Coordinates of C-alpha atoms and ligand atoms in Angstrom, one line a residue:
M1236 CA 0.0 0.0 0.0
T1237 CA 1.3 3.5 -0.9
K1238 CA 2.4 5.4 2.2
K1239 CA 2.5 9.2 2.1
V1240 CA 5.5 10.8 3.6
T1241 CA 6.3 14.5 4.1
L1242 CA 9.8 15.3 2.8
I1243 CA 11.6 18.4 4.1
P1244 CA 14.8 18.5 2.1
G1245 CA 16.1 21.4 4.3
D1246 CA 18.9 23.7 3.2
G1247 CA 22.7 23.7 2.9
I1248 CA 23.6 20.1 1.9
G1249 CA 20.0 19.1 2.7
P1250 CA 18.7 19.2 -0.9
E1251 CA 21.6 17.1 -2.3
I1252 CA 21.5 14.4 0.4
S1253 CA 17.7 14.3 0.3
S1254 CA 17.7 13.8 -3.4
A1255 CA 20.2 10.9 -3.0
V1256 CA 18.2 9.3 -0.2
V1257 CA 14.9 9.5 -2.0
S1258 CA 16.4 7.9 -5.1
V1259 CA 17.7 5.0 -3.0
I1260 CA 14.5 4.5 -1.1
N1261 CA 12.4 4.7 -4.3
A1262 CA 14.8 2.1 -6.0
S1263 CA 14.3 -0.2 -3.0
G1264 CA 10.7 -0.7 -4.1
A1265 CA 9.2 1.0 -1.0
D1266 CA 5.9 2.4 -2.3
I1267 CA 6.1 6.0 -1.0
D1268 CA 4.4 9.1 -2.2
W1269 CA 6.6 12.0 -1.2
E1270 CA 5.0 15.4 -0.3
V1271 CA 7.8 17.9 -0.5
F1272 CA 7.9 21.1 1.5
D1273 CA 10.4 23.9 2.1
A1274 CA 11.5 24.9 5.6
G1275 CA 14.4 26.9 7.0
L1276 CA 16.3 29.4 5.0
I1277 CA 14.6 28.5 1.7
A1278 CA 11.2 29.0 3.3
I1279 CA 12.2 32.4 4.8
E1280 CA 13.2 33.6 1.3
K1281 CA 10.0 32.3 -0.3
Y1282 CA 7.3 32.9 2.5
G1283 CA 9.0 35.0 5.2
D1284 CA 8.5 32.1 7.6
P1285 CA 11.0 29.3 8.3
L1286 CA 8.3 26.9 9.2
P1287 CA 5.2 27.5 7.1
E1288 CA 1.9 26.1 8.5
Q1289 CA 1.4 23.8 5.5
V1290 CA 4.5 21.8 6.6
I1291 CA 3.0 21.1 10.0
E1292 CA -0.4 20.3 8.4
S1293 CA 1.2 17.8 6.0
L1294 CA 3.1 16.1 8.8
R1295 CA -0.1 15.9 10.9
R1296 CA -1.9 14.4 7.9
N1297 CA 0.7 11.9 6.9
K1298 CA 2.0 11.2 10.4
V1299 CA 5.5 10.5 9.0
G1300 CA 8.2 12.8 7.8
L1301 CA 11.8 12.7 6.6
K1302 CA 13.9 15.8 7.1
G1303 CA 17.2 17.1 5.9
P1304 CA 19.3 19.5 8.0
I1305 CA 18.1 23.1 8.5
T1306 CA 20.4 26.0 9.3
T1307 CA 19.3 27.8 12.4
P1308 CA 19.9 31.6 11.8
V1309 CA 21.6 33.1 14.8
G1310 CA 20.1 36.2 16.3
K1311 CA 17.6 37.1 13.5
G1312 CA 14.5 36.6 15.5
F1313 CA 13.3 33.5 13.6
R1314 CA 12.2 30.6 15.7
S1315 CA 14.1 27.3 15.4
V1316 CA 12.5 25.0 12.9
N1317 CA 13.6 21.9 14.8
V1318 CA 12.1 23.2 18.1
G1319 CA 9.0 24.4 16.3
L1320 CA 8.4 20.9 14.7
R1321 CA 9.1 19.2 18.0
K1322 CA 6.5 21.3 19.8
A1323 CA 3.9 21.3 17.1
L1324 CA 3.8 17.5 16.8
E1325 CA 4.6 16.8 20.5
L1326 CA 7.6 14.7 19.4
Y1327 CA 8.4 13.5 22.8
A1328 CA 10.8 10.7 22.1
N1329 CA 14.2 11.1 20.5
I1330 CA 15.6 7.8 19.3
R1331 CA 19.1 7.0 18.3
H1332 CA 20.0 3.6 17.1
L1333 CA 23.8 3.0 17.4
K1334 CA 25.4 0.1 15.8
N1335 CA 28.9 -0.6 14.6
M1336 CA 29.4 -1.0 10.9
E1337 CA 32.4 -3.1 10.1
Q1338 CA 33.6 -0.6 7.4
I1339 CA 33.3 2.5 9.6
A1340 CA 36.3 3.2 11.7
S1341 CA 35.6 3.0 15.5
R1342 CA 37.7 1.9 18.5
Y1343 CA 34.9 -0.4 19.5
S1344 CA 33.1 -3.4 18.1
G1345 CA 29.9 -5.2 19.0
I1346 CA 27.9 -2.1 19.8
D1347 CA 24.1 -2.4 19.1
M1348 CA 22.1 -0.1 21.3
V1349 CA 19.3 2.4 21.3
I1350 CA 19.3 5.6 23.2
V1351 CA 15.8 6.9 24.1
R1352 CA 15.8 10.5 25.1
E1353 CA 12.9 12.4 26.6
N1354 CA 12.4 15.4 24.3
T1355 CA 10.0 17.8 25.9
E1356 CA 11.0 18.8 29.4
D1357 CA 13.8 18.8 32.0
L1358 CA 16.2 21.7 31.8
Y1359 CA 15.2 22.2 28.2
A1360 CA 11.7 23.4 29.1
G1361 CA 13.0 26.9 28.6
V1362 CA 12.2 28.2 32.1
E1363 CA 15.2 30.4 32.8
H1364 CA 15.7 33.8 34.3
M1365 CA 18.3 36.1 35.8
V1366 CA 18.2 36.5 39.6
G1367 CA 19.4 40.1 39.9
K1368 CA 22.2 40.8 37.5
D1369 CA 24.8 38.4 38.8
A1370 CA 23.0 35.1 39.0
A1371 CA 20.9 33.0 36.7
E1372 CA 18.4 30.2 37.3
S1373 CA 17.2 27.4 35.0
V1374 CA 14.3 25.3 36.2
K1375 CA 14.5 21.5 35.7
I1376 CA 11.0 20.2 35.2
I1377 CA 10.3 16.5 35.4
T1378 CA 6.7 15.2 35.4
R1379 CA 5.3 11.8 36.1
Q1380 CA 3.3 11.9 32.9
A1381 CA 6.3 12.6 30.6
S1382 CA 8.6 10.2 32.5
E1383 CA 6.2 7.3 32.4
R1384 CA 5.5 8.0 28.7
I1385 CA 9.2 7.9 27.7
C1386 CA 10.0 4.8 29.9
R1387 CA 7.0 3.0 28.4
Y1388 CA 8.2 3.9 25.0
A1389 CA 11.7 2.4 25.8
F1390 CA 10.2 -0.9 27.0
E1391 CA 7.8 -1.1 24.1
L1392 CA 10.7 -0.5 21.7
A1393 CA 12.8 -3.2 23.5
R1394 CA 9.9 -5.7 23.0
K1395 CA 9.3 -4.8 19.4
E1396 CA 13.0 -5.1 18.5
G1397 CA 13.6 -8.2 20.6
R1398 CA 15.9 -6.5 22.9
K1399 CA 16.7 -7.8 26.4
K1400 CA 17.5 -5.0 28.7
V1401 CA 16.5 -1.3 29.5
T1402 CA 18.9 0.8 31.5
A1403 CA 17.6 4.1 33.0
G1404 CA 20.2 6.9 33.5
H1405 CA 19.6 9.5 36.3
K1406 CA 21.2 11.5 39.1
A1407 CA 18.7 10.7 41.7
N1408 CA 21.3 10.4 44.4
I1409 CA 21.7 14.2 44.2
L1410 CA 18.5 15.5 42.5
K1411 CA 16.2 13.6 44.8
F1412 CA 13.0 15.2 43.6
S1413 CA 13.3 15.6 39.8
D1414 CA 15.5 12.7 38.9
G1415 CA 14.1 10.8 41.9
L1416 CA 10.7 11.1 40.2
F1417 CA 12.1 9.9 36.9
L1418 CA 13.6 6.9 38.5
E1419 CA 10.4 6.1 40.4
C1420 CA 8.5 6.2 37.1
A1421 CA 11.1 4.0 35.4
R1422 CA 10.9 1.4 38.2
K1423 CA 7.1 1.4 38.1
V1424 CA 6.9 1.0 34.3
A1425 CA 9.6 -1.8 34.5
Q1426 CA 7.2 -3.9 36.6
E1427 CA 4.8 -4.0 33.6
Y1428 CA 7.5 -5.6 31.5
P1429 CA 8.7 -8.7 33.4
D1430 CA 10.1 -10.1 30.1
I1431 CA 12.6 -7.2 29.8
Q1432 CA 15.5 -6.9 32.2
F1433 CA 15.8 -3.5 34.0
E1434 CA 18.6 -1.7 35.7
D1435 CA 19.3 1.9 36.6
R1436 CA 22.7 3.7 36.6
I1437 CA 23.8 7.0 37.9
V1438 CA 24.5 9.0 34.8
D1439 CA 28.2 9.8 35.5
A1440 CA 28.9 6.1 36.1
L1441 CA 26.9 5.3 33.0
C1442 CA 29.2 7.5 30.9
M1443 CA 32.2 5.7 32.3
N1444 CA 30.6 2.3 31.6
L1445 CA 29.6 3.3 28.1
V1446 CA 33.2 4.1 27.3
Q1447 CA 34.6 1.0 29.0
F1448 CA 32.2 -1.6 27.7
P1449 CA 29.5 -0.1 25.4
E1450 CA 28.6 -3.6 24.1
R1451 CA 26.9 -4.4 27.4
F1452 CA 24.1 -1.9 26.8
D1453 CA 20.9 -2.5 24.9
V1454 CA 18.2 0.2 25.4
I1455 CA 19.1 3.3 27.5
V1456 CA 16.4 5.7 28.6
L1457 CA 17.2 9.2 29.8
P1458 CA 15.7 12.5 30.7
N1459 CA 16.3 15.3 28.1
L1460 CA 19.7 16.8 29.1
Y1461 CA 21.5 13.6 29.9
G1462 CA 19.9 12.1 26.8
D1463 CA 21.2 14.9 24.6
I1464 CA 24.8 14.4 25.9
L1465 CA 24.8 10.6 25.9
S1466 CA 23.3 10.3 22.4
D1467 CA 26.2 12.2 21.0
L1468 CA 28.6 10.2 23.1
G1469 CA 27.0 7.2 21.6
A1470 CA 27.4 8.5 18.1
G1471 CA 31.1 8.9 18.8
L1472 CA 31.4 5.3 19.9
V1473 CA 30.2 4.0 16.5
G1474 CA 32.1 6.4 14.3
G1475 CA 30.6 9.9 14.5
L1476 CA 27.6 12.0 13.5
G1477 CA 28.0 10.9 9.9
V1478 CA 26.7 7.4 10.6
A1479 CA 24.1 8.1 13.3
P1480 CA 20.5 8.1 12.3
G1481 CA 17.9 10.0 14.3
A1482 CA 14.2 9.8 14.9
N1483 CA 11.7 12.0 16.8
I1484 CA 8.6 10.2 17.7
G1485 CA 5.4 11.7 19.0
E1486 CA 1.7 11.6 19.5
E1487 CA 0.9 13.1 16.2
G1488 CA 3.7 11.9 14.0
A1489 CA 7.2 10.7 13.6
L1490 CA 10.0 12.7 12.0
F1491 CA 13.2 11.0 10.9
E1492 CA 16.4 13.0 10.3
A1493 CA 20.2 12.8 10.4
I1494 CA 21.7 14.5 13.4
H1495 CA 24.4 16.4 11.6
G1496 CA 23.8 20.0 10.4
S1497 CA 23.5 21.7 7.1
A1498 CA 27.3 21.8 6.5
P1499 CA 27.3 25.2 4.7
D1500 CA 31.1 24.7 4.0
I1501 CA 30.5 21.9 1.5
A1502 CA 26.9 22.7 0.3
G1503 CA 26.2 22.5 -3.4
Q1504 CA 29.5 20.7 -4.1
N1505 CA 28.3 17.1 -4.4
K1506 CA 30.6 16.2 -1.5
A1507 CA 28.2 15.5 1.3
N1508 CA 27.9 12.1 2.7
P1509 CA 24.2 10.9 2.4
L1510 CA 24.7 7.9 4.8
A1511 CA 23.3 9.4 8.0
M1512 CA 20.2 10.6 6.3
L1513 CA 19.8 7.3 4.5
L1514 CA 20.1 5.4 7.7
S1515 CA 17.4 7.7 9.1
G1516 CA 15.4 6.8 6.1
V1517 CA 15.9 3.1 6.8
E1518 CA 14.6 3.6 10.3
M1519 CA 11.6 5.3 8.7
L1520 CA 11.0 2.4 6.4
K1521 CA 11.1 0.0 9.4
Y1522 CA 8.6 2.3 11.2
L1523 CA 6.3 2.1 8.1
N1524 CA 6.7 -1.7 8.1
F1525 CA 8.8 -1.7 4.9
E1526 CA 11.1 -4.3 6.5
T1527 CA 12.2 -6.0 3.3
E1528 CA 13.1 -2.7 1.6
A1529 CA 15.0 -1.6 4.8
K1530 CA 17.1 -4.8 4.8
K1531 CA 17.8 -4.5 1.1
I1532 CA 19.2 -1.0 1.5
M1533 CA 21.3 -2.0 4.5
A1534 CA 22.8 -4.9 2.6
A1535 CA 23.7 -2.6 -0.3
I1536 CA 25.2 0.0 2.0
E1537 CA 27.5 -2.6 3.5
I1538 CA 28.7 -3.6 0.1
V1539 CA 29.3 0.0 -1.1
L1540 CA 31.2 1.0 2.1
T1541 CA 34.0 -1.5 1.2
Q1542 CA 34.6 0.4 -2.1
K1543 CA 36.7 3.6 -1.7
D1544 CA 35.8 4.9 -5.2
K1545 CA 32.1 4.7 -4.3
I1546 CA 32.0 6.6 -1.1
T1547 CA 32.4 10.3 -0.2
P1548 CA 35.6 12.0 1.0
D1549 CA 34.7 12.2 4.7
L1550 CA 34.6 8.3 4.7
G1551 CA 38.0 8.2 3.0
G1552 CA 36.7 7.8 -0.5
S1553 CA 36.7 9.8 -3.7
A1554 CA 33.0 9.7 -4.9
G1555 CA 30.4 12.4 -4.9
T1556 CA 27.0 12.3 -3.2
R1557 CA 25.2 11.3 -6.4
E1558 CA 27.8 8.7 -7.3
M1559 CA 27.5 7.1 -3.8
A1560 CA 23.7 6.9 -4.1
E1561 CA 24.0 5.4 -7.6
A1562 CA 26.4 2.8 -6.3
I1563 CA 24.0 1.8 -3.5
I1564 CA 21.2 1.5 -6.0
E1565 CA 23.3 -0.6 -8.2
A1566 CA 24.3 -2.9 -5.3
M1567 CA 20.6 -3.4 -4.6
M1568 CA 19.7 -4.6 -8.1
Ligands
NAI1003 P1 27.5 20.5 10.7 O1 27.1 19.2 11.2 O2 26.6 21.1 9.6 O3 29.0 20.5 10.2 C1 30.1 20.2 11.0 C2 31.2 19.6 10.1 O4 30.8 18.3 9.6 C3 31.5 20.5 8.8 O5 32.8 20.5 8.5 C4 30.7 19.7 7.8 O6 31.2 19.9 6.5 C5 30.8 18.3 8.2 N1 29.6 17.5 7.8 C6 28.4 17.6 8.3 N2 27.5 16.7 7.7 C7 28.2 16.2 6.7 C8 27.9 15.2 5.7 N3 26.7 14.7 5.6 N4 28.9 14.8 4.9 C9 30.1 15.3 5.0 N5 30.5 16.2 5.9 C10 29.6 16.6 6.8 O7 27.5 21.5 12.0 P2 27.6 23.0 12.1 O8 28.6 23.6 11.1 O9 27.8 23.3 13.6 O10 26.1 23.6 11.8 C11 25.8 24.2 10.5 C12 24.3 24.5 10.6 O11 23.5 23.4 10.8 C13 23.9 25.5 11.8 O12 23.1 26.5 11.4 C14 23.2 24.5 12.8 O13 22.3 25.2 13.6 C15 22.5 23.6 11.8 N6 22.2 22.3 12.4 C16 21.0 21.7 12.1 C17 20.7 20.5 12.5 C18 19.4 19.9 12.1 O14 18.7 20.5 11.2 N7 19.0 18.8 12.6 C19 21.5 19.7 13.5 C20 22.8 20.4 13.7 C21 23.1 21.6 13.3

């Protein structure tokens, strides 16, 4: 059955990597009808708004989107598109699958984990103010509703993907109220999933363990701030931002995107690596139950990554964005 997907190519390298990714996904046989919308700098130029209402309407209608990177203008008074999308669609779960790929250089092997980050509250709720002129205060908001929701998401994901263990990260030994509540919610939700092992770790020790033996972790669930930091730490463990897919899942939709930025330094030069966005597209295909097509693309990526003349310069190769996409398509045939 045809699935409609909202495509936001973004700006900078966004349009070139999006076009590469769409060509690969279409060639995989996944029956997708793309609804394409501008957002970011391109939309400011065309409509005077970085996030036109029709983008949000399309995402609400289709429930699934794929997004390229978007430049956040500094100090120009425009709202951040990424924050705007997250709020409009209540994208409460940020998901990062982290897996070693044999062909991508990393100091580790055997990593296969998912970081589930709460995306709506904590110190990122935006409640901040100056106290006089020499002190500042940021309020850390943790609610039972959001904590239980994200923990339940982590356990459901573990079940769906056949994973064995959920680890909750927190600092409840010091932040007894806020992180204490998060931990209480994680423990309560864990009881509903006797088939999945549960443990909790204090976040500083968790960081140390992740660097020492990342292969021991399976699903890690965290409040927003720790989740932000640990998901980039996790990307570093498997070879960097260029190979880490991202997904934001919510009540009204799911938005898949690479986690790197718009790379203005190489935009328009056919040099950008499409892999992170393609891996995000593969996560999207799995979400849409196009499992066969997702597997087909992954197998082709693994073949192409062994061929230096078929991959982009950041991966040590000599090919352009388009040529890398063409090689992946060829490897699928
Ligand atoms: P960046 O990730 O765009 O670039 C950092 C470095 O990595 C650059 O040297 C760039 O050339 C390289 N790079 C990034 N993606 C690459 C790819 N696919 N292939 C090859 N090389 C790649 O980070 P930066 O420069 O801090 O941000 C640029 C803009 O992107 C900013 O306006 C920022 O706000 C925005 N941004 C947007 C994100 C999003 O839309 N999700 C996420 C992160 C940043």
